[in-house]
CSV table of C-alpha atoms in Angstrom, one decimal:
chain,number,residue,atom,x,y,z
Z,59,UNK,CA,-18.3,-11.0,23.0
Z,60,UNK,CA,-15.6,-8.6,21.9
Z,61,UNK,CA,-16.8,-6.1,24.6
Z,62,UNK,CA,-14.9,-8.3,27.0
Z,63,UNK,CA,-11.6,-8.0,25.1
Z,64,UNK,CA,-8.9,-5.4,25.6
Z,65,UNK,CA,-8.6,-2.7,23.0
Z,66,UNK,CA,-5.5,-4.5,21.6
Z,67,UNK,CA,-7.2,-7.9,21.3
Z,68,UNK,CA,-10.2,-6.2,19.8
Z,69,UNK,CA,-8.0,-4.6,17.2
Z,70,UNK,CA,-6.3,-7.9,16.4
Z,71,UNK,CA,-9.6,-9.6,16.0
Z,72,UNK,CA,-10.9,-6.8,13.8
Z,73,UNK,CA,-7.9,-7.2,11.5
Z,74,UNK,CA,-8.2,-11.0,11.4
Z,75,UNK,CA,-11.9,-10.9,10.6
Z,76,UNK,CA,-11.4,-8.5,7.7
Z,77,UNK,CA,-8.5,-10.6,6.4
Z,78,UNK,CA,-10.6,-13.7,6.5
Z,79,UNK,CA,-13.1,-12.0,4.2
Z,80,UNK,CA,-10.3,-12.0,1.5
Z,81,UNK,CA,-10.2,-15.8,1.5
Z,82,UNK,CA,-12.4,-17.3,-1.3
Z,83,UNK,CA,-13.8,-20.8,-1.6
Z,84,UNK,CA,-11.3,-23.4,-2.7
Z,85,UNK,CA,-8.2,-21.3,-1.8
Z,86,UNK,CA,-4.9,-22.7,-0.5
Z,87,UNK,CA,-4.0,-20.5,2.5
Z,88,UNK,CA,-0.7,-20.1,4.4
Z,89,UNK,CA,-1.6,-19.8,8.1
Z,90,UNK,CA,0.7,-17.6,10.2
Z,91,UNK,CA,1.9,-18.0,13.8
Z,92,UNK,CA,1.2,-15.8,16.8
Z,93,UNK,CA,-1.7,-14.2,18.7
Z,94,UNK,CA,-3.1,-12.2,15.8
Z,95,UNK,CA,-2.8,-15.2,13.4
Z,96,UNK,CA,-4.6,-17.3,16.0
Z,97,UNK,CA,-7.6,-15.0,15.6
Z,98,UNK,CA,-7.4,-15.5,11.8
Z,99,UNK,CA,-7.4,-19.3,12.1
Z,100,UNK,CA,-10.5,-19.2,14.3
Z,101,UNK,CA,-12.3,-16.9,11.9
Z,102,UNK,CA,-11.4,-19.2,9.0
Z,103,UNK,CA,-12.6,-22.2,11.1
Z,104,UNK,CA,-16.0,-20.5,11.4
Z,105,UNK,CA,-16.0,-19.9,7.6
Z,106,UNK,CA,-15.3,-23.6,7.1
Z,107,UNK,CA,-18.2,-24.5,9.4
Z,108,UNK,CA,-20.4,-22.3,7.3
Z,109,UNK,CA,-19.4,-24.2,4.1
Z,110,UNK,CA,-16.3,-22.5,2.8
Z,111,UNK,CA,-13.8,-25.0,1.3
Z,112,UNK,CA,-10.1,-24.2,2.0
Z,113,UNK,CA,-6.8,-25.9,2.6
Z,114,UNK,CA,-4.4,-24.5,5.2
Z,115,UNK,CA,-0.6,-24.7,5.3
Z,116,UNK,CA,0.5,-23.9,8.9
Z,117,UNK,CA,3.8,-22.2,9.7
Z,118,UNK,CA,4.2,-23.9,13.1
Z,119,UNK,CA,3.1,-26.9,15.0
Z,120,UNK,CA,0.9,-24.8,17.3
Z,121,UNK,CA,-0.9,-23.2,14.3
Z,122,UNK,CA,-1.4,-26.7,12.8
Z,123,UNK,CA,-3.0,-27.9,16.1
Z,124,UNK,CA,-5.3,-25.0,16.2
Z,125,UNK,CA,-6.3,-25.3,12.5
Z,126,UNK,CA,-7.2,-28.9,13.0
Z,127,UNK,CA,-9.1,-28.1,16.1
Z,128,UNK,CA,-11.4,-25.6,14.3
Z,129,UNK,CA,-11.9,-27.9,11.3
Z,130,UNK,CA,-9.5,-26.6,8.7
Z,131,UNK,CA,-7.9,-29.2,6.4
Z,132,UNK,CA,-4.2,-29.1,7.0
Z,133,UNK,CA,-1.5,-30.1,4.4
Z,134,UNK,CA,2.2,-29.5,4.0
Z,135,UNK,CA,3.7,-26.9,1.7
Z,136,UNK,CA,5.1,-29.7,-0.5
Z,137,UNK,CA,1.6,-31.2,-0.8
Z,138,UNK,CA,0.0,-27.8,-1.6
Z,139,UNK,CA,3.0,-26.8,-3.9
Z,140,UNK,CA,1.8,-23.2,-4.2
Z,141,UNK,CA,-0.5,-21.0,-2.2
Z,142,UNK,CA,-3.1,-18.4,-3.2
Z,143,UNK,CA,-2.5,-16.3,-0.1
Z,144,UNK,CA,-0.6,-16.3,3.2
Z,145,UNK,CA,-2.1,-14.4,6.1
Z,146,UNK,CA,0.2,-13.7,9.0
Z,147,UNK,CA,0.9,-11.2,11.8
Z,148,UNK,CA,4.0,-9.0,12.1
Z,149,UNK,CA,6.0,-7.4,14.9
Z,150,UNK,CA,6.6,-4.2,13.0
Z,151,UNK,CA,5.7,-2.8,9.5
Z,152,UNK,CA,6.8,0.4,7.8
Z,153,UNK,CA,5.2,2.6,5.1
Z,154,UNK,CA,6.7,0.4,2.3
Z,155,UNK,CA,5.1,-2.7,4.0
Z,156,UNK,CA,8.5,-4.1,5.0
Z,157,UNK,CA,8.3,-6.2,8.1
Z,158,UNK,CA,10.0,-7.5,11.2
Z,159,UNK,CA,8.7,-10.9,12.1
Z,160,UNK,CA,9.7,-13.8,14.3
Z,161,UNK,CA,8.6,-12.8,17.7
Z,162,UNK,CA,6.8,-16.1,17.9
Z,163,UNK,CA,9.8,-18.0,16.8
Z,164,UNK,CA,8.5,-19.3,13.5
Z,165,UNK,CA,10.2,-16.9,11.1
Z,166,UNK,CA,11.9,-19.5,8.9
Z,167,UNK,CA,8.7,-21.4,8.1
Z,168,UNK,CA,6.8,-18.1,7.8
Z,169,UNK,CA,9.2,-16.7,5.2
Z,170,UNK,CA,9.2,-19.9,3.2
Z,171,UNK,CA,5.4,-20.1,3.2
Z,172,UNK,CA,5.0,-16.4,2.4
Z,173,UNK,CA,7.3,-16.5,-0.6
Z,174,UNK,CA,5.5,-19.5,-1.9
Z,175,UNK,CA,2.2,-17.5,-2.2
Z,176,UNK,CA,0.6,-15.3,-4.8
Z,177,UNK,CA,-0.1,-12.7,-2.1
Z,178,UNK,CA,1.0,-12.0,1.4
Z,179,UNK,CA,-1.5,-10.3,3.7
Z,180,UNK,CA,-0.4,-9.1,7.2
Z,181,UNK,CA,-2.8,-8.6,10.0
Z,182,UNK,CA,-1.8,-6.3,12.8
Z,183,UNK,CA,-3.0,-3.8,15.4
Z,184,UNK,CA,-2.2,-0.1,14.8
Z,185,UNK,CA,0.7,-0.2,17.3
Z,186,UNK,CA,2.8,-2.3,15.0
Z,187,UNK,CA,3.1,0.6,12.4
Z,188,UNK,CA,6.5,2.3,12.5
Z,189,UNK,CA,8.3,5.0,10.5
Z,190,UNK,CA,11.6,3.0,10.6
Z,191,UNK,CA,12.1,-0.6,11.4
Z,192,UNK,CA,14.2,-1.7,14.4
Z,193,UNK,CA,12.5,-0.8,17.6
Z,194,UNK,CA,11.4,-4.4,17.9
Z,195,UNK,CA,14.4,-6.8,18.3
Z,196,UNK,CA,15.2,-8.5,15.0
Z,197,UNK,CA,15.2,-12.3,15.3
Z,198,UNK,CA,17.9,-14.2,13.6
Z,199,UNK,CA,17.6,-18.0,13.4
Z,200,UNK,CA,21.0,-19.8,13.8
Z,201,UNK,CA,22.0,-23.4,14.0
Z,202,UNK,CA,22.9,-24.6,17.5
Z,203,UNK,CA,26.5,-25.7,16.5
Z,204,UNK,CA,28.9,-22.9,17.2
Z,205,UNK,CA,26.1,-20.4,17.9
Z,206,UNK,CA,28.4,-18.2,20.0
Z,207,UNK,CA,30.8,-18.0,17.1
Z,208,UNK,CA,27.9,-17.0,14.8
Z,209,UNK,CA,26.9,-14.4,17.4
Z,210,UNK,CA,30.5,-12.9,17.2
Z,211,UNK,CA,30.3,-12.9,13.4
Z,212,UNK,CA,27.0,-11.0,13.6
Z,213,UNK,CA,28.6,-8.5,16.0
Z,214,UNK,CA,31.4,-7.9,13.5
Z,215,UNK,CA,29.0,-7.4,10.6
Z,216,UNK,CA,26.8,-4.9,12.6
Z,217,UNK,CA,29.8,-2.7,13.2
Z,218,UNK,CA,29.8,-1.6,9.6
Z,219,UNK,CA,26.0,-1.2,9.3
Z,220,UNK,CA,23.6,1.7,9.9
Z,221,UNK,CA,21.9,0.7,13.2
Z,222,UNK,CA,21.4,2.6,16.4
Z,223,UNK,CA,22.5,-0.1,18.9
Z,224,UNK,CA,24.2,-3.5,18.7
Z,225,UNK,CA,23.1,-5.6,21.6
Z,226,UNK,CA,22.5,-9.3,20.9
Z,227,UNK,CA,20.7,-11.8,23.2
Z,228,UNK,CA,19.9,-15.4,22.8
Z,229,UNK,CA,16.2,-16.2,23.1
Z,230,UNK,CA,15.5,-18.5,26.0
Z,231,UNK,CA,12.7,-20.8,27.1
Z,232,UNK,CA,13.1,-20.9,30.9
Z,233,UNK,CA,16.8,-21.6,31.6
Z,234,UNK,CA,17.5,-23.2,28.2
Z,235,UNK,CA,17.8,-21.6,24.8
Z,236,UNK,CA,14.6,-21.5,22.8
Z,237,UNK,CA,14.4,-24.2,20.1
Z,238,UNK,CA,12.5,-23.6,16.8
Z,239,UNK,CA,10.4,-26.2,15.0
Z,240,UNK,CA,13.6,-26.9,12.9
Z,241,UNK,CA,15.7,-27.4,16.0
Z,242,UNK,CA,17.5,-24.1,15.8
Z,243,UNK,CA,18.1,-21.2,18.2
Z,244,UNK,CA,17.2,-17.5,17.8
Z,245,UNK,CA,19.4,-14.6,18.5
Z,246,UNK,CA,17.5,-11.3,19.1
Z,247,UNK,CA,19.3,-8.2,17.7
Z,248,UNK,CA,18.4,-5.1,19.7
Z,249,UNK,CA,19.2,-2.5,17.0
Z,250,UNK,CA,16.9,0.4,17.9
Z,251,UNK,CA,16.8,1.6,14.2
Z,252,UNK,CA,17.6,-0.1,10.9
Z,253,UNK,CA,18.9,2.4,8.4
Z,254,UNK,CA,19.2,0.0,5.5
Z,255,UNK,CA,17.1,-3.2,5.9
Z,256,UNK,CA,18.1,-4.7,2.6
Z,257,UNK,CA,21.8,-4.3,3.3
Z,258,UNK,CA,21.4,-5.7,6.8
Z,259,UNK,CA,19.4,-8.7,5.6
Z,260,UNK,CA,22.0,-9.6,2.9
Z,261,UNK,CA,24.9,-9.2,5.4
Z,262,UNK,CA,23.2,-11.5,8.0
Z,263,UNK,CA,22.3,-14.2,5.6
Z,264,UNK,CA,25.8,-14.3,4.2
Z,265,UNK,CA,27.2,-15.4,7.6
Z,266,UNK,CA,28.0,-19.1,8.3
Z,267,UNK,CA,25.6,-20.4,10.9
Z,268,UNK,CA,22.7,-18.0,10.1
Z,269,UNK,CA,19.7,-19.8,8.7
Z,270,UNK,CA,17.4,-16.8,8.2
Z,271,UNK,CA,16.5,-13.4,9.6
Z,272,UNK,CA,13.2,-11.8,10.5
Z,273,UNK,CA,13.3,-9.0,7.9
Z,274,UNK,CA,10.5,-9.6,5.4
Z,275,UNK,CA,11.4,-7.2,2.6
Z,276,UNK,CA,9.4,-6.8,-0.6
Z,277,UNK,CA,7.2,-9.7,0.3
Z,278,UNK,CA,4.0,-8.2,1.9
Z,279,UNK,CA,1.3,-7.0,-0.5
Z,280,UNK,CA,-1.3,-5.8,2.0
Z,281,UNK,CA,-1.5,-4.9,5.7
Z,282,UNK,CA,-4.9,-5.1,7.4
Z,283,UNK,CA,-4.7,-2.7,10.4
Z,284,UNK,CA,-7.1,-3.3,13.2
Z,285,UNK,CA,-8.3,-0.7,15.6
Z,286,UNK,CA,-9.6,-0.9,19.2
Z,287,UNK,CA,-13.1,0.4,18.1
Z,288,UNK,CA,-13.5,-2.5,15.7
Z,289,UNK,CA,-12.5,-0.8,12.4
Z,290,UNK,CA,-10.1,-2.5,10.0
Z,291,UNK,CA,-8.0,-0.5,7.6
Z,292,UNK,CA,-6.4,-1.9,4.4
Z,293,UNK,CA,-3.0,-0.6,3.4
Z,294,UNK,CA,-2.1,-1.9,0.0
Z,295,UNK,CA,1.0,-0.9,-2.1
Z,296,UNK,CA,-1.2,-0.9,-5.2
Z,297,UNK,CA,-4.0,1.2,-3.7
Z,298,UNK,CA,-4.2,5.0,-4.0
Z,299,UNK,CA,-5.7,5.3,-0.5
Z,300,UNK,CA,-6.5,3.0,2.4
Z,301,UNK,CA,-9.9,1.4,2.5
Z,302,UNK,CA,-11.8,0.8,5.7
Z,303,UNK,CA,-14.3,-1.6,7.1
Z,304,UNK,CA,-16.2,-0.5,10.2
Z,305,UNK,CA,-18.5,-1.8,12.8
Z,306,UNK,CA,-18.1,-3.6,16.0
Z,307,UNK,CA,-16.3,-6.9,15.7
Z,308,UNK,CA,-18.5,-10.0,16.3
Z,309,UNK,CA,-18.0,-13.0,18.5
Z,310,UNK,CA,-15.9,-16.1,18.0
Z,311,UNK,CA,-16.4,-19.3,19.8
Z,312,UNK,CA,-13.1,-19.6,21.6
Z,313,UNK,CA,-10.9,-17.3,23.7
Z,314,UNK,CA,-7.4,-16.5,22.3
Z,315,UNK,CA,-4.7,-18.7,23.7
Z,316,UNK,CA,-1.4,-16.7,23.7
């Protein structure tokens, strides 16, 4: 029962459950990566068990494994060709529904899948809402060859951009650099505040060695914000005011595996 969950996990589940209601029979759905997206996959698995037909395109190996485990048909993006909706988490979102993503290390696949969809829906707890992006470290995926040179190029580029701080760290997995599903590394940019996300994104992606960055700009259509009391609030760029869905969140059959 969700009474056993922390307020944060209860909020994540509330957002995931509400987002799952947006998936209609026969849809092709992009499946995000991370703890909140894992709730969504489990909710969709229960819908499949109840008779809903859907096809999932996972954004990581671990999401693919979970989707198969709960009975969702998994295909590649090339097989699906185009998606009706992608539902994913976010590390931050602002009032214009711009995002920082990549805390789970799958930002490249996540951005490709999201932009191959008619609609992107983000699920998040209320703590992910910010006035200005940048408090969460910005992930930048880089190729392993010459990554320290790429880091130096990023440092040079940041010197001319509107950010509060400019610390860069390489993400690790134990003593070794973290490796993405595409075999790349991730540099985390500790910027504090990003004054011009569009300019920063363009500057980063113009650098040799950079594969992609975690700024998702003008991609997200709707954010479903979960609250610890079980409410879920929809923030939509096309809506005049947020809509809410209340009530205590119900149970799912498995515990979240972070």
